[in-house]
């Protein structure tokens, strides 16, 4: 057993494939790769460099633009946002700026500007980043702090829907993917935070931070 890096309960051995062992947490549903199998940061950076290009950029843009439109339906006006963990290309940034919004970027490898983590935003989005988190609790604490009261947190990470299929899931074979989530994991996170889980699908997990009125706390 190892401590779950998200909720700190004891995670149990789940399975061993050709390269890595995996553990599952019965409390929050997180599946994690054995920390002993994590890549060295320099090798991980090389792999990220390749992933920044081409198709991934288009996917990120296709994730972000409809999201902005969706949020704008709920909150009109100019939005300030943070794109966490992956850098947008100029074309996408330009489209966002033309729509009147502003987006800052934070990427631990390619845009490690810590000053952008010192303020709060109307929305924070994170596209295919959560699966890379070695310390998901630490990252979650940071991300939740960056969202303004009433603001949105939008996450895209492939969800596991049936643990029995994990062994055959190609996504787990990428050695930079170390944390895997179920719907239960995001339910755990929102139940224990100021966020409400609004929407969960394979393409988008959307949550909203309470506006600070304290209503959610009273209900609990
Ligand atoms: Zn856990």
CSV table of C-alpha atoms and ligand atoms in Angstrom, one decimal:
chain,number,residue,atom,x,y,z
A,1,UNK,CA,0.0,0.0,0.0
A,2,UNK,CA,1.0,3.6,-0.6
A,3,UNK,CA,-0.6,6.9,0.6
A,4,UNK,CA,-2.9,8.3,-2.1
A,5,UNK,CA,-1.4,11.6,-3.4
A,6,UNK,CA,-4.8,13.2,-3.6
A,7,UNK,CA,-6.7,12.3,-0.4
A,8,UNK,CA,-3.9,10.6,1.7
A,9,UNK,CA,-5.9,7.4,2.4
A,10,UNK,CA,-4.1,4.1,1.8
A,11,UNK,CA,-4.1,3.2,-1.8
A,12,UNK,CA,-4.1,-0.5,-2.7
A,13,UNK,CA,-2.1,-2.4,-5.3
A,14,UNK,CA,-4.2,-2.6,-8.4
A,15,UNK,CA,-2.2,-4.2,-11.2
A,16,UNK,CA,1.3,-4.6,-12.8
A,17,UNK,CA,1.8,-4.2,-16.5
A,18,UNK,CA,5.0,-4.7,-18.5
A,19,UNK,CA,6.5,-1.4,-17.3
A,20,UNK,CA,4.8,-0.1,-14.1
A,21,UNK,CA,2.7,-1.0,-11.1
A,22,UNK,CA,-0.5,0.9,-10.4
A,23,UNK,CA,-2.4,1.5,-7.2
A,24,UNK,CA,-6.0,2.5,-6.6
A,25,UNK,CA,-7.5,4.6,-3.8
A,26,UNK,CA,-10.7,3.2,-2.4
A,27,UNK,CA,-11.6,6.6,-0.9
A,28,UNK,CA,-11.4,9.0,-3.9
A,29,UNK,CA,-11.0,6.5,-6.8
A,30,UNK,CA,-7.7,7.8,-8.1
A,31,UNK,CA,-5.5,5.3,-9.9
A,32,UNK,CA,-1.8,6.2,-9.7
A,33,UNK,CA,1.4,4.8,-11.2
A,34,UNK,CA,4.0,3.6,-8.7
A,35,UNK,CA,6.0,6.8,-7.8
A,36,UNK,CA,9.2,4.7,-8.2
A,37,UNK,CA,8.4,4.6,-12.0
A,38,UNK,CA,8.1,8.4,-12.5
A,39,UNK,CA,10.3,9.7,-15.3
A,40,UNK,CA,13.2,12.0,-14.6
A,41,UNK,CA,12.2,15.7,-15.2
A,42,UNK,CA,14.6,16.1,-18.2
A,43,UNK,CA,13.1,13.2,-20.0
A,44,UNK,CA,9.6,14.3,-19.2
A,45,UNK,CA,10.3,17.8,-20.6
A,46,UNK,CA,11.5,16.3,-23.9
A,47,UNK,CA,8.2,14.4,-24.2
A,48,UNK,CA,6.2,17.5,-23.4
A,49,UNK,CA,8.0,19.4,-26.1
A,50,UNK,CA,6.8,17.0,-28.7
A,51,UNK,CA,3.3,17.2,-27.3
A,52,UNK,CA,3.1,21.0,-27.7
A,53,UNK,CA,2.9,20.8,-31.4
A,54,UNK,CA,0.2,20.3,-34.1
A,55,UNK,CA,-2.8,18.2,-33.2
A,56,UNK,CA,-2.6,18.9,-29.5
A,57,UNK,CA,-2.7,22.6,-30.1
A,58,UNK,CA,-5.8,22.3,-32.3
A,59,UNK,CA,-7.5,20.2,-29.7
A,60,UNK,CA,-6.7,22.7,-27.0
A,61,UNK,CA,-8.1,25.5,-29.1
A,62,UNK,CA,-11.2,23.4,-29.8
A,63,UNK,CA,-11.6,22.9,-26.1
A,64,UNK,CA,-11.1,26.5,-25.1
A,65,UNK,CA,-13.1,28.5,-27.6
A,66,UNK,CA,-16.5,26.7,-27.0
A,67,UNK,CA,-15.8,26.8,-23.2
A,68,UNK,CA,-15.4,30.6,-23.3
A,69,UNK,CA,-18.7,30.9,-25.2
A,70,UNK,CA,-20.3,28.7,-22.7
A,71,UNK,CA,-19.0,30.6,-19.7
A,72,UNK,CA,-20.0,33.9,-21.4
A,73,UNK,CA,-23.6,32.6,-21.5
A,74,UNK,CA,-23.5,32.5,-17.7
A,75,UNK,CA,-21.3,35.6,-17.1
A,76,UNK,CA,-21.4,38.2,-19.8
A,77,UNK,CA,-18.6,40.7,-20.4
A,78,UNK,CA,-14.9,40.4,-20.5
A,79,UNK,CA,-13.4,37.3,-18.9
A,80,UNK,CA,-10.0,36.8,-17.4
A,81,UNK,CA,-8.6,33.4,-17.5
A,82,UNK,CA,-5.6,31.2,-16.8
A,83,UNK,CA,-4.7,28.3,-19.1
A,84,UNK,CA,-2.8,26.0,-16.7
A,85,UNK,CA,-0.2,23.4,-17.8
A,86,UNK,CA,-0.1,23.7,-21.5
A,87,UNK,CA,0.8,26.7,-23.7
A,88,UNK,CA,-1.6,28.0,-26.4
A,89,UNK,CA,-0.3,29.0,-29.8
A,90,UNK,CA,-0.5,32.6,-31.0
A,91,UNK,CA,-3.4,32.0,-33.3
A,92,UNK,CA,-5.6,30.8,-30.5
A,93,UNK,CA,-4.4,33.6,-28.2
A,94,UNK,CA,-5.3,36.1,-30.9
A,95,UNK,CA,-8.8,34.7,-31.3
A,96,UNK,CA,-9.3,35.0,-27.5
A,97,UNK,CA,-8.1,38.6,-27.5
A,98,UNK,CA,-10.3,39.4,-30.5
A,99,UNK,CA,-13.3,38.2,-28.5
A,100,UNK,CA,-12.3,40.7,-25.8
A,101,UNK,CA,-11.0,38.3,-23.2
A,102,UNK,CA,-7.6,37.9,-21.7
A,103,UNK,CA,-5.8,34.6,-20.9
A,104,UNK,CA,-2.6,34.2,-19.0
A,105,UNK,CA,-0.6,31.0,-19.3
A,106,UNK,CA,1.3,28.9,-16.9
A,107,UNK,CA,3.3,25.8,-17.9
A,108,UNK,CA,5.9,24.4,-15.5
A,109,UNK,CA,8.3,23.6,-18.3
A,110,UNK,CA,7.7,26.2,-21.1
A,111,UNK,CA,6.1,29.2,-19.4
A,112,UNK,CA,7.0,29.0,-15.7
A,113,UNK,CA,6.0,32.5,-14.9
A,114,UNK,CA,5.0,32.3,-11.2
A,115,UNK,CA,3.6,35.8,-11.1
A,116,UNK,CA,0.5,34.6,-12.9
A,117,UNK,CA,-0.2,32.4,-9.9
A,118,UNK,CA,-0.4,35.4,-7.6
A,119,UNK,CA,-3.9,36.5,-8.7
A,120,UNK,CA,-7.4,35.0,-9.3
A,121,UNK,CA,-9.3,34.5,-12.5
A,122,UNK,CA,-12.9,34.2,-13.8
A,123,UNK,CA,-12.0,30.8,-15.1
A,124,UNK,CA,-9.1,28.5,-15.0
A,125,UNK,CA,-8.8,25.7,-17.6
A,126,UNK,CA,-6.5,22.7,-17.8
A,127,UNK,CA,-6.4,20.6,-20.9
A,128,UNK,CA,-5.0,17.1,-20.6
A,129,UNK,CA,-2.7,18.1,-17.7
A,130,UNK,CA,-4.3,16.4,-14.7
A,131,UNK,CA,-3.0,13.0,-15.8
A,132,UNK,CA,0.6,14.3,-15.5
A,133,UNK,CA,0.2,15.4,-11.8
A,134,UNK,CA,2.5,13.6,-9.5
A,135,UNK,CA,1.1,15.5,-6.5
A,136,UNK,CA,-2.5,16.0,-7.4
A,137,UNK,CA,-3.5,17.3,-4.0
A,138,UNK,CA,-0.9,20.1,-4.2
A,139,UNK,CA,-2.0,21.0,-7.7
A,140,UNK,CA,-5.7,20.9,-6.8
A,141,UNK,CA,-5.1,23.3,-3.8
A,142,UNK,CA,-3.3,25.7,-6.2
A,143,UNK,CA,-5.9,25.6,-8.9
A,144,UNK,CA,-8.8,26.0,-6.5
A,145,UNK,CA,-7.1,29.1,-5.0
A,146,UNK,CA,-6.7,30.7,-8.5
A,147,UNK,CA,-10.4,30.7,-9.2
A,148,UNK,CA,-12.5,33.8,-8.1
A,149,UNK,CA,-15.6,33.2,-6.1
A,150,UNK,CA,-18.3,32.4,-8.6
A,151,UNK,CA,-15.7,31.5,-11.2
A,152,UNK,CA,-15.2,28.3,-13.2
A,153,UNK,CA,-12.7,25.5,-13.3
A,154,UNK,CA,-12.7,23.5,-16.5
A,155,UNK,CA,-10.7,20.3,-16.8
A,156,UNK,CA,-10.2,17.9,-19.6
A,157,UNK,CA,-8.6,14.5,-18.7
A,158,UNK,CA,-9.7,11.1,-20.0
A,159,UNK,CA,-12.0,9.6,-17.4
A,160,UNK,CA,-11.9,5.9,-16.4
A,161,UNK,CA,-15.4,4.6,-16.6
A,162,UNK,CA,-14.7,0.9,-15.8
A,163,UNK,CA,-11.6,-0.2,-13.9
A,164,UNK,CA,-11.9,-3.7,-15.4
A,165,UNK,CA,-10.7,-2.2,-18.7
A,166,UNK,CA,-7.8,-0.3,-17.3
A,167,UNK,CA,-5.3,-3.0,-18.2
A,168,UNK,CA,-6.1,-2.6,-21.9
A,169,UNK,CA,-6.3,1.2,-21.9
A,170,UNK,CA,-3.7,2.7,-24.2
A,171,UNK,CA,-3.7,5.9,-22.2
A,172,UNK,CA,-2.0,4.3,-19.2
A,173,UNK,CA,1.0,3.2,-21.4
A,174,UNK,CA,2.3,6.8,-21.7
A,175,UNK,CA,5.0,7.0,-18.9
A,176,UNK,CA,4.2,10.7,-18.4
A,177,UNK,CA,0.7,9.8,-17.4
A,178,UNK,CA,0.8,9.0,-13.7
A,179,UNK,CA,-2.7,9.9,-12.3
A,180,UNK,CA,-6.0,8.6,-13.6
A,181,UNK,CA,-9.4,9.8,-12.5
A,182,UNK,CA,-12.9,8.5,-12.2
A,183,UNK,CA,-16.1,10.6,-11.9
A,184,UNK,CA,-15.9,9.6,-8.2
A,185,UNK,CA,-12.6,11.4,-7.9
A,186,UNK,CA,-14.1,14.7,-9.0
A,187,UNK,CA,-17.1,14.1,-6.8
A,188,UNK,CA,-14.7,13.7,-3.9
A,189,UNK,CA,-12.9,16.9,-4.8
A,190,UNK,CA,-16.1,19.0,-5.0
A,191,UNK,CA,-17.7,17.5,-1.9
A,192,UNK,CA,-14.6,18.6,0.0
A,193,UNK,CA,-14.2,22.1,-1.4
A,194,UNK,CA,-16.0,25.2,-2.3
A,195,UNK,CA,-16.8,23.9,-5.8
A,196,UNK,CA,-20.0,22.5,-7.3
A,197,UNK,CA,-19.6,19.8,-9.9
A,198,UNK,CA,-21.7,21.1,-12.9
A,199,UNK,CA,-20.8,18.7,-15.7
A,200,UNK,CA,-18.8,15.6,-16.2
A,201,UNK,CA,-18.0,13.9,-19.5
A,202,UNK,CA,-15.0,12.4,-21.3
A,203,UNK,CA,-14.2,15.8,-22.9
A,204,UNK,CA,-15.0,18.2,-20.0
A,205,UNK,CA,-15.3,18.4,-16.3
A,206,UNK,CA,-16.8,21.7,-15.3
A,207,UNK,CA,-17.1,23.0,-11.8
A,208,UNK,CA,-18.0,26.4,-10.3
A,209,UNK,CA,-16.7,27.9,-7.2
A,210,UNK,CA,-19.3,29.2,-4.7
A,211,UNK,CA,-19.9,32.9,-4.9
A,212,UNK,CA,-18.9,33.3,-1.3
A,213,UNK,CA,-22.4,33.7,0.0
A,214,UNK,CA,-21.9,30.8,2.3
A,215,UNK,CA,-25.1,29.1,1.1
A,216,UNK,CA,-23.4,25.8,0.2
A,217,UNK,CA,-21.8,25.6,3.7
A,218,UNK,CA,-25.2,26.3,5.4
A,219,UNK,CA,-26.8,23.5,3.3
A,220,UNK,CA,-24.0,21.1,4.3
B,1,LIG,ZN1,-7.5,9.0,-2.6
